Coordinates of C-alpha atoms and ligand atoms in Angstrom, one line a residue:
X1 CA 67.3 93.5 86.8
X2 CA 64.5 95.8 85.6
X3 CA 63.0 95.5 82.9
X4 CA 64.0 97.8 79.5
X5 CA 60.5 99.1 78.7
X6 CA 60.1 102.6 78.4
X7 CA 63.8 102.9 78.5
X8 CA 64.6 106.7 79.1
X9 CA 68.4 107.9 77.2
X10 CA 70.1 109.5 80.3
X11 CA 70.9 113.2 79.6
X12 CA 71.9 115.0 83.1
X13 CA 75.1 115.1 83.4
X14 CA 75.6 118.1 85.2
X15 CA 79.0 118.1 83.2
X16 CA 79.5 121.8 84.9
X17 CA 79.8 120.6 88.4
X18 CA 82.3 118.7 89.4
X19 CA 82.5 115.0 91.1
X20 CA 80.6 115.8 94.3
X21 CA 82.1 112.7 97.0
X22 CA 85.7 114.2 97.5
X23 CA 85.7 114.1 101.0
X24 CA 88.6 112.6 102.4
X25 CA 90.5 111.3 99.2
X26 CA 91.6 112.7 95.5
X27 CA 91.0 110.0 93.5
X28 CA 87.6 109.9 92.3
X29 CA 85.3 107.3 93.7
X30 CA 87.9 106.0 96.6
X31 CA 86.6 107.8 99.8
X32 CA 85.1 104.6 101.1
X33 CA 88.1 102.4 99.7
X34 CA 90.9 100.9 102.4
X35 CA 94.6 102.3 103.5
X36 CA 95.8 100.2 101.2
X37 CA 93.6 100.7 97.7
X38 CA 94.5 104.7 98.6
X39 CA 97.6 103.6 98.9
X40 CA 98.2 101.8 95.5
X41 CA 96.1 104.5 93.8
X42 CA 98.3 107.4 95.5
X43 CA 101.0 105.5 93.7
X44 CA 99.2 105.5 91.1
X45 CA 97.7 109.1 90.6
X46 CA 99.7 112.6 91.8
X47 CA 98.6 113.8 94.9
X48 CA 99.2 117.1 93.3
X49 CA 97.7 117.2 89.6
X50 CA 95.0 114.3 90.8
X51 CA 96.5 113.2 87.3
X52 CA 98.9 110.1 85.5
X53 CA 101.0 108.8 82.5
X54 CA 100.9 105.8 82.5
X55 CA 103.2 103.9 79.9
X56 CA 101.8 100.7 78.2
X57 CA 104.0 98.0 77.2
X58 CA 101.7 95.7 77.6
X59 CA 101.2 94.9 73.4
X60 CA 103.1 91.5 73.3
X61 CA 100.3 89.5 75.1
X62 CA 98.6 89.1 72.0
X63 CA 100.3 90.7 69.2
X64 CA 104.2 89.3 70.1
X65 CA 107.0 91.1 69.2
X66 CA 105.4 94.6 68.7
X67 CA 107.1 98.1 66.4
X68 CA 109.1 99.6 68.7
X69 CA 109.3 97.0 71.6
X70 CA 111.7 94.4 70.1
X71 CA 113.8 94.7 72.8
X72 CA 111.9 96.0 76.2
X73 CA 115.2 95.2 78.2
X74 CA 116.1 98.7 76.3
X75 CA 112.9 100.7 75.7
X76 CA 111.1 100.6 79.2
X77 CA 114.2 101.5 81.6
X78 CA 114.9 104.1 79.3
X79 CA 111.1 105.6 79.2
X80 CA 110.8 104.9 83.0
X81 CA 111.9 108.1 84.7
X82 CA 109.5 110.3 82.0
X83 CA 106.6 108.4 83.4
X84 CA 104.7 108.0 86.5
X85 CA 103.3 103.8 85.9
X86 CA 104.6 101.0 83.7
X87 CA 101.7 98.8 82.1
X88 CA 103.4 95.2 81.7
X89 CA 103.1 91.9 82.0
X90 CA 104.4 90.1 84.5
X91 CA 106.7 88.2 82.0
X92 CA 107.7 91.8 80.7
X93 CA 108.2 92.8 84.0
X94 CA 109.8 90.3 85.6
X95 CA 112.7 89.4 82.7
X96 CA 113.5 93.4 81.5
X97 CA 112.3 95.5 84.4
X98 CA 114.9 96.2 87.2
X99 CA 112.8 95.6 90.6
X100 CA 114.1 98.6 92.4
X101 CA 112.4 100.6 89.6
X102 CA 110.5 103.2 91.9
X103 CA 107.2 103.9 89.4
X104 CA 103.8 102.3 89.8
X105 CA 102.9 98.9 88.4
X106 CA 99.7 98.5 86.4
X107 CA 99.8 94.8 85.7
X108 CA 98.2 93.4 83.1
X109 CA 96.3 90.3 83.8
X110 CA 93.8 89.0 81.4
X111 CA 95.1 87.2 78.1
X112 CA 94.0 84.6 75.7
X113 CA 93.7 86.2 72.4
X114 CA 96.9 86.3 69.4
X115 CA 96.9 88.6 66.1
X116 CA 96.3 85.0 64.6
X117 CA 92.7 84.7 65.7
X118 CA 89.8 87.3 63.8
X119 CA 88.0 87.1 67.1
X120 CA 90.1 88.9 70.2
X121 CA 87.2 88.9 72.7
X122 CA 87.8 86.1 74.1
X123 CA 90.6 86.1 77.3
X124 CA 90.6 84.5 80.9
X125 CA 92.0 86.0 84.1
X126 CA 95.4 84.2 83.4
X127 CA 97.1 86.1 86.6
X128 CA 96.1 85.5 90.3
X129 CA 95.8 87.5 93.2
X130 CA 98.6 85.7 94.4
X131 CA 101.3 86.9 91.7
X132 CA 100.0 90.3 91.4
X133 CA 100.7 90.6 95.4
X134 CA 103.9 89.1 94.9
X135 CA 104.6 91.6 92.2
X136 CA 103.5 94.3 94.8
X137 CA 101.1 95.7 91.4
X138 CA 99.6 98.7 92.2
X139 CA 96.7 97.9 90.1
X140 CA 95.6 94.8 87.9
X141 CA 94.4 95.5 84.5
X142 CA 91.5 93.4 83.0
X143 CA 89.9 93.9 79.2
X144 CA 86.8 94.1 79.2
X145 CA 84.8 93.6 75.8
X146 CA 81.6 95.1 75.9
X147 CA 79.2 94.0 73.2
X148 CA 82.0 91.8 71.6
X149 CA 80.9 87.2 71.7
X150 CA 83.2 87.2 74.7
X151 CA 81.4 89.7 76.6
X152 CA 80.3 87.9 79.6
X153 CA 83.2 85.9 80.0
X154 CA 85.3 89.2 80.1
X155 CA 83.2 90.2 82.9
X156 CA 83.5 87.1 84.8
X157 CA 87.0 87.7 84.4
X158 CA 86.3 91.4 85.7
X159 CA 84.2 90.3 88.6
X160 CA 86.5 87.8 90.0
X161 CA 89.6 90.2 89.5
X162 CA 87.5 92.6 91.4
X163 CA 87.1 90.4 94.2
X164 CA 90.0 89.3 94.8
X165 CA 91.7 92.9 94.6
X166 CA 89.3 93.5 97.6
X167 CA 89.9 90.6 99.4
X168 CA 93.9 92.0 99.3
X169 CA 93.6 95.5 98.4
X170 CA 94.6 96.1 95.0
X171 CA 92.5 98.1 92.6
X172 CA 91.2 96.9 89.5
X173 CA 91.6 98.8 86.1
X174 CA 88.8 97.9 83.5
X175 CA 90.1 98.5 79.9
X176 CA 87.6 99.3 77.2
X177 CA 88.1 97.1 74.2
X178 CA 87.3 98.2 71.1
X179 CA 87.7 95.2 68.4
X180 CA 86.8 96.2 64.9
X181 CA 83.0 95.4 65.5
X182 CA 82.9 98.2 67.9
X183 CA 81.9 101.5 67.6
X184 CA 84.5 104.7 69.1
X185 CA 81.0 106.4 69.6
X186 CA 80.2 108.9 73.3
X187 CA 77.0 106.5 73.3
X188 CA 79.2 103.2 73.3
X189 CA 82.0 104.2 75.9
X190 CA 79.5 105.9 77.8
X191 CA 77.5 102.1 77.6
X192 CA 81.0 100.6 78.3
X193 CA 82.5 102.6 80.9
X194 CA 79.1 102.7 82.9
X195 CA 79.1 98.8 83.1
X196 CA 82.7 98.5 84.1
X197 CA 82.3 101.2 87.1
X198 CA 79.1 99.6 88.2
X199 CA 80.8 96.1 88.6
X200 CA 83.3 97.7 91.0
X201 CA 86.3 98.9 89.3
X202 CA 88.7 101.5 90.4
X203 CA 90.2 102.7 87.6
X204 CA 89.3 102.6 83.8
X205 CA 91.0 102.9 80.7
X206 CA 89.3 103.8 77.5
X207 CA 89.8 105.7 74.5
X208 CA 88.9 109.4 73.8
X209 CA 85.6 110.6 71.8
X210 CA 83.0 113.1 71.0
X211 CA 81.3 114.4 74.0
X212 CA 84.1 113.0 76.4
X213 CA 83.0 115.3 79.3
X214 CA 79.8 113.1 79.4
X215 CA 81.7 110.0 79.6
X216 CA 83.8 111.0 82.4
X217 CA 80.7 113.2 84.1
X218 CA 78.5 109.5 84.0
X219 CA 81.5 107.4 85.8
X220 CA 81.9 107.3 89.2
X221 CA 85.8 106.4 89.0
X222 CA 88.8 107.9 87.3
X223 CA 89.2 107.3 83.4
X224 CA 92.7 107.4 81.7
X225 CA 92.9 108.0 78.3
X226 CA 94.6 105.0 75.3
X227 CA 96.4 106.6 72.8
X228 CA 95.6 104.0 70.5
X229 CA 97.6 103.8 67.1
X230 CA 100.6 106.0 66.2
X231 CA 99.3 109.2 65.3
X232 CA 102.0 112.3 64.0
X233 CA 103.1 113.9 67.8
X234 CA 101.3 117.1 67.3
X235 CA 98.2 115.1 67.0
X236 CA 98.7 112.8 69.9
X237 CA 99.3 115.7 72.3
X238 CA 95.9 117.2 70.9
X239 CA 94.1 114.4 72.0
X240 CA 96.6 113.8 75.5
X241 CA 95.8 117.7 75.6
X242 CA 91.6 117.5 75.2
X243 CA 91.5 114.2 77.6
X244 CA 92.7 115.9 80.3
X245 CA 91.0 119.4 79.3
X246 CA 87.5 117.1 79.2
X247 CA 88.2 115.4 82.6
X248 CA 90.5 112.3 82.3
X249 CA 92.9 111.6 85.3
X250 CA 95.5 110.9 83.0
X251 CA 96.5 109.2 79.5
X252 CA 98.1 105.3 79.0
X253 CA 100.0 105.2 76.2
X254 CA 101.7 103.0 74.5
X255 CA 102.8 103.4 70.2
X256 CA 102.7 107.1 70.7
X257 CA 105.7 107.1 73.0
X258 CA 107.4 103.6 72.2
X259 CA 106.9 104.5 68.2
X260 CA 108.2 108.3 68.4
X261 CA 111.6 108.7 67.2
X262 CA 112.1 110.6 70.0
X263 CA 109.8 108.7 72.9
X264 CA 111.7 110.3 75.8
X265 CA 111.0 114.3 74.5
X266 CA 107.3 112.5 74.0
X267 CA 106.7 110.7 77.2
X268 CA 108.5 114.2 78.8
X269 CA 105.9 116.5 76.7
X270 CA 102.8 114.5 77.9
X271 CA 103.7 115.1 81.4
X272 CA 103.8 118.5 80.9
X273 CA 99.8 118.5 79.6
X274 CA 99.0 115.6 82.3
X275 CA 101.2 117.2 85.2
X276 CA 101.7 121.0 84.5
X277 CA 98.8 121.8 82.5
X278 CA 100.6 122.4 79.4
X279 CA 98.4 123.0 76.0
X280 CA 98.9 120.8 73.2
X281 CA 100.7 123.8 71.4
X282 CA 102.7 124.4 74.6
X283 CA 103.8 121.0 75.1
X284 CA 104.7 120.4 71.2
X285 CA 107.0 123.5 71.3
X286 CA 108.9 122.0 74.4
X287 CA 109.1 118.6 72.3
X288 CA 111.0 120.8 69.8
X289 CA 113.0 122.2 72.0
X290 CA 113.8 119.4 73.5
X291 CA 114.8 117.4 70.4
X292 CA 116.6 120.5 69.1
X293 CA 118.7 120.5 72.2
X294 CA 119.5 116.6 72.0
X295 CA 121.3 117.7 68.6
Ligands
5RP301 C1 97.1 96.8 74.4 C2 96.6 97.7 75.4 C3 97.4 98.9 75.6 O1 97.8 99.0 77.0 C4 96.6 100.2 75.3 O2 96.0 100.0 74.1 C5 97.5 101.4 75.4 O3 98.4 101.3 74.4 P1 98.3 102.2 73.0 O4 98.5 103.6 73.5 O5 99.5 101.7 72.1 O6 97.0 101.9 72.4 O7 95.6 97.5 76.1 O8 96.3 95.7 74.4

C-alpha cells in the first residue's frame, strides 16, 4: 500500500471523453468479464439505451414494514412491467414475487442492521452464492459503508461476495451507504465509489451530487442513481433527469415510485428519461397526462 505522503487530489477527469475500453461489450468495465457476467448484466442494462430502472423494494431488511410496501404481494407485480429489475430480498422475492416474472433480479444480500439500532454499519453477507444461483439473481447487492465503524467488515462482506460471483458468474453491485455521519459531498462518493470499483465490483449504486460527471468519469464500472427519500415527482425526475444527463447507466429507486400516489405513471415517466431520453420537463408532462387519462 503506498504510503500517503505527498498525497496529490486527482483532478483529470477527462470528463469530455468518454469511457475509452468499449470494445466488445456496452456495459462499462465488462469487456474482459465471462458469457455469463455479460449475460446477467445484458439483463440487467438495455442493449439499446446502455441504461436501467431498477425498482428497489429492498427497505424491509432493516426498516420492516416500510410506507408504501405494507403489502409487496400488491405493489411489486403491479410496478413490474414499468421497470426493467426488481431489487428484493430473497424473502421478498420468494413469498410475493411470481417466479415466471420476466425482469432482472438484483438481490440483495447483505443485512444485519434494524431502525432500532443508532449505528447501521454494521451487516454480514447473510446470502450465499448458493441461494443467489438458485434464485437465478442477476446481480447480488452488498452495502458498503465507507468511512462508517463497520467499514471493513462491509468490505469483507464485499470481497467475499465478489469472489464468489466470479467463481459462478454473477456480478456484484456495491451500494454506497450514506448513514447520518456521512457526507453527500462529489469528494466522498468520489472516495466511495473509487474503493468499491477497485475491489472488483460490476455495478454500483450511489446517490446523486455536485460534480456527478467526475464521479462517474473516475469509475471504471457503471453507477445507478438512489432516489433516496420521497421527494415531490417533479423534483425526483430532475434528479432521474441530471443522473442520466451526467453519466449514470440508470436510476434505483425505491420511495419515489412505491410512495407516489400514482407509482405506475412514475416508474413509466422515469423510463422515458432512462430509456428514451426524455427531459425532466418532458417526462413530468407525460406523468400528467398519464394521470389525467387514468381519470
Ligand atoms: C435501502 C436501499 C434501497 O435499495 C435504495 O436506497 C434505493 O431505494 P430509495 O430510492 O428508496 O432510496 O438500499 O436500504
Amino acid at each position: 500500500m503506498p504510503d500517503l505522503e505527498g498525497v496529490k487530489i486527482a483532478k483529470d477527469y477527462h470528463v469530455d471523453i468518454p469511457f475509452a475500453n468499449t470494445k466488445s461489450f456496452y456495459v462499462k468495465g465488462a469487456n474482459n468479464l465471462d458469457w455469463g457476467m455479460k449475460r446477467h448484466l445484458a439483463n440487467i442494462f438495455s442493449p439499446v439505451s446502455g441504461n436501467t430502472v431498477m425498482f428497489a423494494f429492498d427497505h424491509g431488511y432493516f426498516m420492516g414494514s416500510t410506507a408504501g410496501l405494507e403489502r409487496l404481494d400488491l405493489v411489486v407485480p403491479n410496478l413490474s412491467d414499468y421497470v426493467d429489475v426488481l431489487m428484493g430480498t430473497r424473502g421478498a422475492l420468494r413469498a410475493c414475487v411470481p417466479p415466471d416474472i420476466r425482469k432482472g433480479i438484483a438481490l440483495r444480500v447483505s443485512s444485519g442492521s434494524s431502525m432500532l439500532n443508532d449505528d447501521l454499519s454494521h451487516e454480514v453477507l447473510a446470502v450465499d452464492i448458493q441461494d443467489a444461483i438458485r434464485m437465478n439473481a442477476d446481480c447480488m447487492a452488498v452495502q458498503v459503508f465507507i468511512g462508517a465503524d463497520g467499514q471493513l467488515a462491509s468490505i469483507d462482506n464485499l470481497s467475499r461476495c465478489i469472489n464468489a460471483g466470479l467463481s459462478y458468474s454473477i456480478p456484484t453491485m456495491g451500494v454506497v451507504a450514506v448513514g447520518k455521519d456521512m457526507e453527500r459531498t462529489d469528494s466522498y462518493f468520489k472516495l466511495a465509489t473509487r474503493i468499491i470499483a477497485e475491489m472488483g465490483v460490476n455495478i454500483i449504486k450511489t446517490y446523486y451530487c455536485d460534480n456527478f460527471e467526475e464521479v462517474v468519469a473516475a469509475c471504471p464500472v457503471p453507477i445507478v442513481v438512489a432516489g433516496g427519500k420521497k421527494l415531490p415527482e417533479q423534483e425526483a425526475l430532475q434528479m432521474a433527469y441530471l443522473s442520466i444527463q451526467h453519466g449514470a447507466n440508470g436510476v434505483d429507486m425505491g420511495r419515489n415510485i412505491f410512495q407516489s400516489y400514482h407509482a405506475t405513471a412514475m416508474a413509466a415517466a422515469i423510463g422515458k428519461i432512462v430509456h428514451e431520453k426524455f427531459t425532466d420537463k418532458q417526462a413530468y408532462e407525460f406523468y400528467l397526462d398519464t394521470i389525467n387519462e387514468k381519470k
